[in-house]
Coordinates of C-alpha atoms in Angstrom, one line a residue:
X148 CA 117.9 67.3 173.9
X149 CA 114.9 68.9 175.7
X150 CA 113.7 72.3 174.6
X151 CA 111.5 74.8 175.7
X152 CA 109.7 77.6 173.9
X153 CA 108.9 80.6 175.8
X154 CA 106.0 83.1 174.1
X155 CA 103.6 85.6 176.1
X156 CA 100.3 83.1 174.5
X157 CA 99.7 79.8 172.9
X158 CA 96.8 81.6 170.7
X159 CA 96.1 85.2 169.5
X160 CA 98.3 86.7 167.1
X161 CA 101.0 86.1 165.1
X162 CA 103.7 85.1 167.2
X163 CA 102.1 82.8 169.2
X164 CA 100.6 80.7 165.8
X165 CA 104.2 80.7 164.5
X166 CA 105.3 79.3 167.9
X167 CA 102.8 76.8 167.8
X168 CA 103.6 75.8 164.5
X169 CA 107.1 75.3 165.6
X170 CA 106.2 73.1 168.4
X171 CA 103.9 70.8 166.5
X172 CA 107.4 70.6 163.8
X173 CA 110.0 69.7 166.3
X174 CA 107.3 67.3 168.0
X175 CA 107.1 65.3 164.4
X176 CA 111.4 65.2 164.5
X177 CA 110.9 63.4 168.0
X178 CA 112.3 66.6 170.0
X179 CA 111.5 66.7 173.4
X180 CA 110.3 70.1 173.3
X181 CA 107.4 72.1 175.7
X182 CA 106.3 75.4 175.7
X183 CA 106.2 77.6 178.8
X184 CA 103.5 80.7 178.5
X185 CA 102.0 83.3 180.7
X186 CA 98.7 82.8 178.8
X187 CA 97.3 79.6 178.3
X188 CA 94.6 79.5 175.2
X189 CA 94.6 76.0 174.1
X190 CA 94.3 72.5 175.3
X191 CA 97.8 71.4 174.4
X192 CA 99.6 69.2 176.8
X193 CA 102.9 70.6 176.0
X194 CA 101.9 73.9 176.7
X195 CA 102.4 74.9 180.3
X196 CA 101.6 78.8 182.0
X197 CA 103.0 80.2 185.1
X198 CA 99.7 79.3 187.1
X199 CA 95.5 79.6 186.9
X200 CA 95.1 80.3 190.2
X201 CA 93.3 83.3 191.1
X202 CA 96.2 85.4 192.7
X203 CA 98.3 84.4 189.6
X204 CA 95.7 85.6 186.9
X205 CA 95.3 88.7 189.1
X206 CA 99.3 89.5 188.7
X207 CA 98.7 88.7 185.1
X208 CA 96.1 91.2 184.5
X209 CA 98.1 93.9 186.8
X210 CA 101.3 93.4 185.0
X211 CA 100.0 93.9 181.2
X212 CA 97.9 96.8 182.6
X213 CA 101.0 98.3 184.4
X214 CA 102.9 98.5 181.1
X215 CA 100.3 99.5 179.1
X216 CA 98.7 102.3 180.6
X217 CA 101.2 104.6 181.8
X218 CA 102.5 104.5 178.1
X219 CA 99.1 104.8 176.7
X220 CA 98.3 107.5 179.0
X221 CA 101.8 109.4 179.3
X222 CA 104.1 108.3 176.6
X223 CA 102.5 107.5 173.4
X224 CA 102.6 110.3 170.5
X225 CA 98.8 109.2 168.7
X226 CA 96.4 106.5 169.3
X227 CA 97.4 104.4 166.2
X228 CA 100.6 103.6 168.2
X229 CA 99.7 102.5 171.7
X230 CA 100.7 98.9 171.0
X231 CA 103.5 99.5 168.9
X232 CA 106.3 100.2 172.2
X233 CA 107.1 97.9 175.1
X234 CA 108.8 99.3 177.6
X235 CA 108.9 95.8 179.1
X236 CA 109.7 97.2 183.1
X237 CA 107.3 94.5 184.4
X238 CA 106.8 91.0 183.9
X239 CA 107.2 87.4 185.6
X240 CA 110.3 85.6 186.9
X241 CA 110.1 81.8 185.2
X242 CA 113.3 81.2 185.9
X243 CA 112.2 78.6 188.6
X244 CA 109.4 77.0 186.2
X245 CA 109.8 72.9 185.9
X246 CA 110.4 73.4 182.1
X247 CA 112.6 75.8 182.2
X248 CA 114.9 74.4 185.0
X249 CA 114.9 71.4 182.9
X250 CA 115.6 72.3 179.8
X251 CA 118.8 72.4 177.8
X252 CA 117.9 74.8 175.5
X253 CA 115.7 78.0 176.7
X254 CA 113.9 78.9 173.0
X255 CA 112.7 82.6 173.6
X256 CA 110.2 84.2 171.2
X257 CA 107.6 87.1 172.0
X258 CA 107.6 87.7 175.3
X259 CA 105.9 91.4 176.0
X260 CA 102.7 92.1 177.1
X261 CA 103.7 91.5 180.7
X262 CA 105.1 88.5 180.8
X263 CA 108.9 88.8 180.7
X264 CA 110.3 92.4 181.4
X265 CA 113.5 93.1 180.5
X266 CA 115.3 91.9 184.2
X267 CA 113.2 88.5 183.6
X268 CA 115.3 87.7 180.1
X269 CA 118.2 88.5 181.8
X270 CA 117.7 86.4 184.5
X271 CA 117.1 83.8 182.4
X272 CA 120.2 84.4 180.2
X273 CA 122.3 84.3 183.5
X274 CA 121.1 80.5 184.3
X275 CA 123.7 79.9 181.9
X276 CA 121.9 77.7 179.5
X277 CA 122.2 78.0 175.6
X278 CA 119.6 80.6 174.1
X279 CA 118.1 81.0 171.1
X280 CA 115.3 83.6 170.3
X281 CA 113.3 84.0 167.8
X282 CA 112.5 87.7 166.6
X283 CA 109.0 88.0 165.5
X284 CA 109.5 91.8 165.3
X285 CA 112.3 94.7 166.0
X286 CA 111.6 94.6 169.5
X287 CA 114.8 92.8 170.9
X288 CA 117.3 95.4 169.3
X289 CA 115.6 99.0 169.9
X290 CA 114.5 100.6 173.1
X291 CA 110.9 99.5 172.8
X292 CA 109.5 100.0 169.2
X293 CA 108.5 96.8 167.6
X294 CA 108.5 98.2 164.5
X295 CA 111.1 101.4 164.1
X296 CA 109.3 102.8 160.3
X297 CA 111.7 104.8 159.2
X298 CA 114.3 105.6 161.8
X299 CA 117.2 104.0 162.1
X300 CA 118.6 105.3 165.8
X301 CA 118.9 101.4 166.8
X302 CA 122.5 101.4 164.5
X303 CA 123.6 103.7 167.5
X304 CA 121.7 103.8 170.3
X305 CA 117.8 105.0 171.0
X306 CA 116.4 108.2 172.2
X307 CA 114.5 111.0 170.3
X308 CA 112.0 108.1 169.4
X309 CA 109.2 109.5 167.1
X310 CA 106.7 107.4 169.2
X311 CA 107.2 109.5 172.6
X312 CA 105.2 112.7 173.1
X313 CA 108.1 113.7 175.5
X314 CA 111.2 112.6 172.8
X315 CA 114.7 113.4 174.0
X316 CA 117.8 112.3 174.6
X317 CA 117.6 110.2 177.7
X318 CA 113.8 109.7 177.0
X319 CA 112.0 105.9 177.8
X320 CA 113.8 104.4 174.1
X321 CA 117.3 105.4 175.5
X322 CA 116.8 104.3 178.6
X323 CA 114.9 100.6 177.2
X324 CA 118.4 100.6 175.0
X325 CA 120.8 101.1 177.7
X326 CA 118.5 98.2 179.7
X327 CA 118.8 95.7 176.6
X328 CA 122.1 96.2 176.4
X329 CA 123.3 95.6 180.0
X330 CA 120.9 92.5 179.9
X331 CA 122.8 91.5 176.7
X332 CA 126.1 91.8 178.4
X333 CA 125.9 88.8 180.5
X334 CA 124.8 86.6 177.3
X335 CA 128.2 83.7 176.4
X336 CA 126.0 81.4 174.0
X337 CA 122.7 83.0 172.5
X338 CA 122.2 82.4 169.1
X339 CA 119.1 84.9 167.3
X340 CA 117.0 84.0 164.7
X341 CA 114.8 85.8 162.7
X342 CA 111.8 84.6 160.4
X343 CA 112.9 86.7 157.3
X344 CA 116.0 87.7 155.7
X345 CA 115.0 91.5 155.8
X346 CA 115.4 91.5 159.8
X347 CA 118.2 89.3 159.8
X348 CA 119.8 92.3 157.4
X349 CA 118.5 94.9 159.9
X350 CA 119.3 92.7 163.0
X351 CA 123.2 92.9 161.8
X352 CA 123.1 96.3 161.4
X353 CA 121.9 97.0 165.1
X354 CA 124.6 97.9 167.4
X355 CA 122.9 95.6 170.1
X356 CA 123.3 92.3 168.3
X357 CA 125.5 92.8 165.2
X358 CA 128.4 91.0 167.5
X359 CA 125.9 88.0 168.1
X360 CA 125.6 85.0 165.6
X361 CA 122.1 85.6 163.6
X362 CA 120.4 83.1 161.4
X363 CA 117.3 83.6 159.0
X364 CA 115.2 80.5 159.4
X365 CA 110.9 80.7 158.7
X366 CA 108.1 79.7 160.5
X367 CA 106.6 76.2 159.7
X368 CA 103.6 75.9 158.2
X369 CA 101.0 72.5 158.6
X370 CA 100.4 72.0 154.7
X371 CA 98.4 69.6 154.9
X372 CA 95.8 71.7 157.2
X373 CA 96.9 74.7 154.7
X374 CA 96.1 73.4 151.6
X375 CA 94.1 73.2 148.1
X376 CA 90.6 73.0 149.0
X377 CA 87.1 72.5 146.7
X378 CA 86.3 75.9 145.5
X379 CA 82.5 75.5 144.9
X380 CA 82.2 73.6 147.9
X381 CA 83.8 76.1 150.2
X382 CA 81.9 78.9 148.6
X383 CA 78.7 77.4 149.1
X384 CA 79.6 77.4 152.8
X385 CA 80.6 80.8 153.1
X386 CA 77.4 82.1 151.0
X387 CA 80.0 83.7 148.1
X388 CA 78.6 83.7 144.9
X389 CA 80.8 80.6 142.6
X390 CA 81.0 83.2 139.7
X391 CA 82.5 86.5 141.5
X392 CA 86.0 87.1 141.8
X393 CA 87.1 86.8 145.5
X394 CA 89.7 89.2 146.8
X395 CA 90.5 88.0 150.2
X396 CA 92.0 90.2 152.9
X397 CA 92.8 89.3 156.6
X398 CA 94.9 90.3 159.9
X399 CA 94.7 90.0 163.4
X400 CA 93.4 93.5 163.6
X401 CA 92.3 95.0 160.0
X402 CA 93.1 98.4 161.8
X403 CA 96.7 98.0 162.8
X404 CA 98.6 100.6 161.4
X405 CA 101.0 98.7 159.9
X406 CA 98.6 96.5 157.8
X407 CA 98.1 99.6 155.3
X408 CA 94.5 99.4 154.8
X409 CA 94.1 102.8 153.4
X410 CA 97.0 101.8 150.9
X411 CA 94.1 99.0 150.1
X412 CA 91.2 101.1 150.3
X413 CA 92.8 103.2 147.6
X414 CA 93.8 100.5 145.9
X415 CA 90.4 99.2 145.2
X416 CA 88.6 102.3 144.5
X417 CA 91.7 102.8 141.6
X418 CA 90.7 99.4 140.5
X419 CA 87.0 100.2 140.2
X420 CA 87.4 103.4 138.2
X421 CA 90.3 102.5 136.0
X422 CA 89.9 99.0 134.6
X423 CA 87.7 97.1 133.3
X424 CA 86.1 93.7 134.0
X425 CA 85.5 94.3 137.6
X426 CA 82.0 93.9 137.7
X427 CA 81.9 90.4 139.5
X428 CA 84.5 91.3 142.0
X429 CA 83.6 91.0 145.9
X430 CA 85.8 91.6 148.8
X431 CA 86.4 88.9 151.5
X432 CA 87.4 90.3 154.8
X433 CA 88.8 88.2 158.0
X434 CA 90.1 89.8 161.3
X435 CA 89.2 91.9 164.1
X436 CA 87.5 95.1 162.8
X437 CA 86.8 97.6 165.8
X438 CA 85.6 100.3 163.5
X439 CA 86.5 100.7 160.0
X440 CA 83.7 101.0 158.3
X441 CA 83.4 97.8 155.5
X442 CA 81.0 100.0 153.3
X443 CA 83.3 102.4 152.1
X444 CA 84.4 99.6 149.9
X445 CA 83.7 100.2 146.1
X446 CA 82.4 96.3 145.9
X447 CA 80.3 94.0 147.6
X448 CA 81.8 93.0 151.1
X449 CA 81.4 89.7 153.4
X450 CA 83.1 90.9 157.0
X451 CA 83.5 87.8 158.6
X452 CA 85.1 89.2 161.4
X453 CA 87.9 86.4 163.7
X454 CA 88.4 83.5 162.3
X455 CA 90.0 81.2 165.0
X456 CA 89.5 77.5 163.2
X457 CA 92.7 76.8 160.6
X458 CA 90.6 74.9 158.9
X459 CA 87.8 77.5 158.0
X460 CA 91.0 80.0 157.2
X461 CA 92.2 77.2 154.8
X462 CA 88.8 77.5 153.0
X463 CA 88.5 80.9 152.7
X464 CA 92.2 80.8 151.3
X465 CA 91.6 78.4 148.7
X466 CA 88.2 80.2 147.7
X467 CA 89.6 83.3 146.7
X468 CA 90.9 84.3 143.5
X469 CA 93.9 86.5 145.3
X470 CA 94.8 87.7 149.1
X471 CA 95.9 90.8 149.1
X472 CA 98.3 91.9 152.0
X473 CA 98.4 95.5 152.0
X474 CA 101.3 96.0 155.1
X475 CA 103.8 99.0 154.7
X476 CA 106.1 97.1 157.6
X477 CA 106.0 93.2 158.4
X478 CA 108.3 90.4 158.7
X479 CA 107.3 87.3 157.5
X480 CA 103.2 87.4 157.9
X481 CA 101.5 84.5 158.5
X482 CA 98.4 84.9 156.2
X483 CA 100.6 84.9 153.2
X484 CA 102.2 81.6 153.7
X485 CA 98.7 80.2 154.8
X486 CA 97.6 81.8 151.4
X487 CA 100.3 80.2 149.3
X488 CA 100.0 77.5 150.8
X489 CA 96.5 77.1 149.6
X490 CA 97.8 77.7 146.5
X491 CA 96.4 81.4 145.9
X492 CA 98.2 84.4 144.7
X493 CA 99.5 87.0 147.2
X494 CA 99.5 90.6 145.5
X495 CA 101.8 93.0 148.4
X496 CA 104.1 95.9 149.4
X497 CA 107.9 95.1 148.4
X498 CA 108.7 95.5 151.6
X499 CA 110.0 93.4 154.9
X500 CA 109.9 89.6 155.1
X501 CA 107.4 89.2 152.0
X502 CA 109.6 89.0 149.5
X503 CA 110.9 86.1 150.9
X504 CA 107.5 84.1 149.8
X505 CA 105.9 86.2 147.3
X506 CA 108.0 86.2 143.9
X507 CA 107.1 88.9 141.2
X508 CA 104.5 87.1 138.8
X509 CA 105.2 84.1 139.3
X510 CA 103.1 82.9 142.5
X511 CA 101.9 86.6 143.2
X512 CA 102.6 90.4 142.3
X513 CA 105.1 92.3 144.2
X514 CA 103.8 95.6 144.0
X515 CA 105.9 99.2 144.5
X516 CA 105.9 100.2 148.3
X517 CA 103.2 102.4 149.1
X518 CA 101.5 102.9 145.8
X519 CA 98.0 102.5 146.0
X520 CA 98.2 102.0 141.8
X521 CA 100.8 99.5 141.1
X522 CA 98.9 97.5 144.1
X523 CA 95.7 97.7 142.0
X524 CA 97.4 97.1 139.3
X525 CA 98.4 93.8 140.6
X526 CA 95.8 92.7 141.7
X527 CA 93.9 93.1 138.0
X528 CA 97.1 91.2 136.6
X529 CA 96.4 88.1 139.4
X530 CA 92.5 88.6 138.4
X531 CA 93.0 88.7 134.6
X532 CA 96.2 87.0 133.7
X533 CA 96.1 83.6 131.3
X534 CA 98.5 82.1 133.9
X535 CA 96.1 81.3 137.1
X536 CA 97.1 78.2 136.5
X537 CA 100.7 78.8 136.8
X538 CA 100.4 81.2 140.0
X539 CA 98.4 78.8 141.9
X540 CA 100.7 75.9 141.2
X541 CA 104.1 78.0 141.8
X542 CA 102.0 79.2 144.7
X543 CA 102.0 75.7 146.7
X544 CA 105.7 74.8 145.7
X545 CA 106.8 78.0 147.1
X546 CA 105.9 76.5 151.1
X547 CA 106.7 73.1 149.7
X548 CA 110.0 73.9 149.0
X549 CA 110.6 76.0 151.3
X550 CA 108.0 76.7 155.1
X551 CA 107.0 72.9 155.8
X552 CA 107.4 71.9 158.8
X553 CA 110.1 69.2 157.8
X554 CA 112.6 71.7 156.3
X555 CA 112.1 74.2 159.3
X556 CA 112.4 71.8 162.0
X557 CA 115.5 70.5 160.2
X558 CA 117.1 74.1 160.4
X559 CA 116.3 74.7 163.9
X560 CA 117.7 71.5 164.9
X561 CA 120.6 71.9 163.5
X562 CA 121.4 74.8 165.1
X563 CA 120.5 73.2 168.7
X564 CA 122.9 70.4 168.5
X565 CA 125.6 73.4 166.9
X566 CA 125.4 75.4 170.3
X567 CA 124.8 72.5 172.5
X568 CA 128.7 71.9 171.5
X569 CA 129.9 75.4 172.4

């Protein structure tokens, strides 16, 4: 069984860690698996892109520039959601690429950005081999959002998107809905999984794939790069004071507007001005940070801006007293498992994928969606509570028991070998 795993990057984001994760899994079950990117990042031998050349780098840069700018400069309603729609009308045909040609199984995950439009995913549906994609966001049943908030057109069909400036009836979402669904028409054996049981719910529910078989399976995570580390020691390193309390907060980008970091901001200042025993807490901050200004914060900060090593994240994970993971919409992120895994507390929005790792007091605090106080108020409970003990131990067995890469890999093969048979 030869697989291979298609994804815009091998580094950079979410999606592309996850993927990576998954390939290092099904490596260590003795799949013949290989990923094939537009991007190339890292130096892994499995991981092959459409070219280096000069000419082909060129086409890269044109193609993620041709997507993005029209819709930055014509289509997009504000600023804070210029990366949030794909219109996906560009993109590379791979269809002809070694590893995909001989692969039995074509493993699609996120794929925008220019590198597969929507006519490239069909035209690798219509090679006839078995597919199975991963959903990392929303993207593959709407007409371009990656994240729909609160609408719910996708039950239907798109148009009058709240994203567009120019929302109507036959506007870009209706017309990236009416694409998807012709490309979806020519699909006889393509299986869709999704890293959390909340898209899976809302995946059903979508009139694009609720005829389609959908299975909730999570990323893997390494646990032995993600886990437990010397507290003291890794503090010294990172210059953190051994006798604060750490709150630790990270993304890819702190300013993305789904990561809720004025839900946070609010959240700290409540926790500075109505409890007590605050005095030795600092804030930890990870991620790409373009202009939010770290000073606002009511406590001490240390902005360590990108962290690319797993092995300095792992650190800083085990270091802190709690992450906090302020997101309003997510699916299953990637800094919580690490965090878990690492056995710290998560304190987060009920909302999306996280529920899925982060259970109510007993390896973090599930706070009330979109209330700044309840979040503050679990993060004093994490910083307080008798049971630290407890929470960082249930912490670890949560991705023991349930994200390593033996269990995941196990679930994705099984559902391989189930559609190789169809």
């Amino acid at each position: 069984m030869k697989v291979t795993l298609i994804n815009t990057a091998d580094a950079g984001g979410g999606a592309p860690a996850a993927c990576m994760r998954l390939l290092k899994a099904l490596e260590l079950k003795q799949v013949d698996v290989n990923m094939q990117v537009q991007e190339k990042k890292t130096d892994e031998p499995r991981v092959k892109n459409i070219g280096d050349d000069f000419l082909t780098r060129l086409k890269i840069r044109f193609n993620f520039l041709y997507e993005r700018l029209p819709f930055i400069w014509f289509k997009a309603k504000e600023k804070s959601l210029r990366f949030a729609f794909s219109t996906a009308n560009i993109g590379s045909d791979i269809a002809n690429q070694p590893d995909i040609k001989s692969a039995d199984i074509l493993h699609l995950h996120w794929t925008n950005g220019g590198y597969l439009s929507i006519k490239n995913i069909k035209e690798l549906i219509e090679t006839g081999k078995p597919i199975v994609w991963t959903l990392h966001d929303m993207w593959a049943f709407t007409g371009g959002c990656h994240y729909a908030g609160e609408c719910d057109h996708f039950i239907n069909e798109c148009g009058n998107c709240w994203m567009l400036r120019d929302a109507g009836d036959k506007d870009i979402s209706f017309k990236g809905w009416m694409r998807k669904n012709d490309m979806l028409s020519a699909a006889k054996n393509i299986t869709f999984i999704t890293c959390s049981h909340w898209l899976a719910d809302v995946a059903k529910n979508s009139s694009l794939l609720k005829e389609f078989r959908i299975e909730a399976i999570p990323n893997p995570i390494d646990i032995e790069i993600y886990s437990p580390k010397e507290v003291l020691t890794a503090r010294a390193k990172w210059g953190i004071n051994p006798q604060s309390k750490i709150i630790l907060f990270g993304a890819a980008n702190i300013l993305d507007r789904r990561k809720g970091i004025t839900y946070l901001v609010d959240a700290l200042n409540d926790l500075k001005n109505n409890y007590q025993e605050t005095e030795w807490v600092e804030i930890v901050i990870f991620g790409k940070n373009k202009s939010f200004d770290v000073s606002s914060l009511p406590f001490k900060v240390h902005a360590l801006d990108i962290i690319t090593s797993q092995n300095d994240l792992a650190e800083l994970y085990s270091m802190a007293d709690v992450f906090v993971s302020s997101a309003i919409e997510d699916n299953l992120p990637n800094t919580i498992m690490e965090a878990l895994a690492c056995g710290t507390p998560v304190v987060a929005f009920n909302t999306g994928g996280i529920p899925d790792m982060v259970e109510h007091k007993e390896n973090g605090y599930l706070a009330e969606f979109k209330s700044a106080t309840d979040f503050a108020a679990g993060i004093h409970y994490v910083l307080t509570t008798d049971k630290k003990g407890e929470l960082a131990v249930s912490a670890r067995d949560k991705v023991l028991n349930t994200f390593t890469n033996e269990i995941v890999a196990a679930q994705y093969i099984a559902v391989y070998q189930s559609i190789l048979t169809v």
